[in-house]
Short mmCIF file of C-alpha atoms in Angstrom, two decimals:
data_model
loop_
_atom_site.label_atom_id
_atom_site.label_comp_id
_atom_site.label_asym_id
_atom_site.label_seq_id
_atom_site.Cartn_x
_atom_site.Cartn_y
_atom_site.Cartn_z
CA MET A 288 115.73 83.06 104.03
CA GLU A 289 114.15 79.53 104.70
CA LEU A 290 114.75 78.46 100.94
CA ARG A 291 118.56 79.58 101.13
CA LYS A 292 118.71 77.08 104.13
CA ASN A 293 118.20 74.47 101.37
CA VAL A 294 119.87 75.73 98.50
CA GLY A 295 122.77 77.72 99.86
CA HIS A 296 124.40 80.35 97.51
CA ARG A 297 122.77 78.88 94.42
CA THR A 298 121.45 80.80 91.85
CA LEU A 299 117.35 81.38 92.40
CA LEU A 300 114.68 83.03 90.20
CA MET A 301 113.69 85.76 92.07
CA PRO A 302 110.43 88.15 90.85
CA CYS A 303 111.29 91.72 92.19
CA ALA A 304 109.03 95.04 91.99
CA GLY A 305 110.87 98.30 91.93
CA ALA A 306 110.29 101.97 91.04
CA ILE A 307 112.24 104.98 89.90
CA ILE A 308 111.50 108.18 92.08
CA GLY A 309 111.56 110.99 89.74
CA ASP A 310 110.09 114.41 89.36
CA GLY A 311 109.40 114.21 85.59
CA LYS A 312 111.93 116.64 84.60
CA GLY A 313 115.01 114.47 84.46
CA ASN A 314 115.77 114.37 88.53
CA VAL A 315 115.66 110.98 90.32
CA LEU A 316 116.08 109.87 93.64
CA PRO A 317 118.18 106.54 94.02
CA GLN A 318 119.66 105.33 97.11
CA LEU A 319 123.06 104.34 98.25
CA ARG A 320 122.92 100.65 99.43
CA ALA A 321 124.81 100.19 102.84
CA ASP A 322 125.92 96.33 101.82
CA ASP A 323 127.54 97.14 98.43
CA ASN A 324 128.07 101.00 98.16
CA THR A 325 126.21 101.19 94.85
CA TRP A 326 123.09 103.59 94.09
CA PRO A 327 120.44 101.48 92.86
CA THR A 328 116.52 102.68 92.49
CA HIS A 329 114.18 101.28 95.16
CA SER A 330 113.38 97.57 94.68
CA GLY A 331 113.05 94.08 96.60
CA SER A 332 111.78 90.77 96.09
CA ILE A 333 107.80 89.93 95.74
CA LYS A 334 106.55 88.15 98.69
CA LEU A 335 104.14 84.84 98.04
CA ASP A 336 100.87 85.94 96.82
CA GLU A 337 101.77 89.49 97.24
CA ARG A 338 100.71 91.81 94.11
CA VAL A 339 103.55 93.41 92.41
CA GLU A 340 102.44 96.83 92.84
CA ASP A 341 102.04 96.03 96.70
CA ALA A 342 105.36 94.77 96.68
CA MET A 343 106.78 97.87 95.03
CA ILE A 344 104.88 100.48 97.33
CA ARG A 345 106.06 98.14 100.09
CA GLU A 346 109.68 98.47 99.44
CA ILE A 347 109.42 102.15 98.78
CA GLN A 348 107.68 102.46 101.99
CA GLU A 349 110.27 100.49 104.14
CA GLU A 350 113.47 101.71 102.21
CA ILE A 351 112.58 105.61 102.18
CA TRP A 352 109.50 106.19 104.37
CA LEU A 353 107.50 107.39 100.81
CA LYS A 354 103.84 106.84 100.54
CA VAL A 355 103.43 106.63 96.71
CA LEU A 356 100.32 108.21 95.45
CA GLU A 357 100.41 107.53 91.65
CA TYR A 358 102.72 105.05 89.60
CA LYS A 359 103.33 103.74 85.97
CA LEU A 360 104.85 100.75 84.60
CA LEU A 361 107.93 101.25 82.69
CA LYS A 362 108.99 97.77 81.64
CA ILE A 363 109.89 94.49 82.75
CA TYR A 364 113.40 93.63 82.64
CA SER A 365 114.92 90.25 82.62
CA GLY A 366 118.53 88.40 81.28
CA PRO A 367 122.14 88.66 82.21
CA VAL A 368 122.26 92.03 83.45
CA HIS A 369 119.77 91.51 85.97
CA HIS A 370 121.85 88.60 87.50
CA ASN A 371 123.31 89.62 90.91
CA ILE A 372 125.96 88.31 93.40
CA TYR A 373 125.08 89.85 96.74
CA PRO A 374 127.80 90.58 99.18
CA ASN A 375 127.08 87.24 101.20
CA GLY A 376 127.61 85.06 98.08
CA ASP A 377 123.75 84.57 97.34
CA GLU A 378 122.90 84.85 93.82
CA VAL A 379 119.79 85.48 91.86
CA SER A 380 118.68 85.94 88.54
CA CYS A 381 115.89 88.49 88.86
CA ILE A 382 112.79 89.58 87.02
CA ASP A 383 112.33 93.29 87.34
CA ILE A 384 109.21 94.60 87.26
CA VAL A 385 109.60 98.48 87.35
CA TYR A 386 107.59 101.48 87.54
CA TYR A 387 108.43 105.17 87.96
CA CYS A 388 106.63 107.61 90.29
CA HIS A 389 106.14 111.28 90.44
CA LYS A 390 103.23 111.69 93.18
CA PHE A 391 104.21 110.87 96.54
CA GLU A 392 104.12 111.91 100.10
CA ASP A 393 105.63 112.05 103.54
CA GLU A 394 109.12 113.27 104.61
CA ILE A 395 112.06 111.49 102.91
CA ALA A 396 113.91 109.53 105.38
CA PHE A 397 115.44 106.03 105.04
CA GLN A 398 116.00 102.59 106.86
CA GLU A 399 119.78 102.87 107.82
CA ASP A 400 120.34 99.20 108.32
CA GLU A 401 120.04 98.94 104.12
CA VAL A 402 120.28 102.43 103.14
CA LYS A 403 123.59 104.77 103.80
CA ASN A 404 121.86 107.84 102.06
CA ILE A 405 119.39 109.16 99.27
CA GLN A 406 119.55 112.07 97.20
CA TRP A 407 118.36 113.67 94.16
CA PHE A 408 120.22 113.27 91.11
CA ASN A 409 120.04 115.18 87.72
CA LYS A 410 120.27 113.07 84.40
CA ASP A 411 123.18 114.61 83.43
CA ASN A 412 124.89 114.28 86.93
CA LEU A 413 124.37 110.61 88.04
CA PRO A 414 126.84 108.80 90.33
CA THR A 415 129.45 106.73 88.53
CA ASN A 416 128.79 103.58 90.92
CA ILE A 417 125.11 103.33 89.65
CA ARG A 418 124.15 99.54 89.54
CA ARG A 419 124.12 98.07 86.03
CA ASN A 420 120.65 96.91 85.87
CA THR A 421 119.57 100.56 87.38
CA LYS A 422 121.35 102.28 84.27
CA LYS A 423 119.24 100.25 81.96
CA TRP A 424 116.17 101.26 83.87
CA LEU A 425 117.07 105.07 84.10
CA ASN A 426 118.00 105.33 80.09
CA ASP A 427 114.46 104.03 79.54
CA TYR A 428 112.95 106.10 81.96
CA PHE A 429 114.71 109.51 80.57
CA ASP A 430 113.66 108.04 76.97
CA ILE A 431 109.87 108.14 78.21
CA LEU A 432 110.05 111.41 79.67
CA GLY A 433 112.36 113.02 76.47
CA VAL A 434 114.99 114.42 78.39
#
């Protein structure tokens, strides 16, 4: 936020960590965002000096209250499809480091100021308003699973 005071809405390069929460059988648990009414997976920016894995674990804990027990790297993504303009006008070009998690614990709940809903979806029954970058992540995830 301090940086935004100096650069306004101009595009910033933003390293992000995220994860697909899945069951390994073709079902995934995205979130319905409160700000733009889309269904992304769980991700956020990496803080200064924070390890990427710790950022991913923190974001999941903050957004849907799950404790990640195991994770694997899916892929690192960048490029035009990862350029986002937020509802407040801020622009970012993300470098998304994405994991997938099949083992987690705690009750699923969510941070209501950021998340409107969370729901399990099957690969063949995904919502139509999934974010552009999330579609690519999910396709790669399903390819790894072979489903």
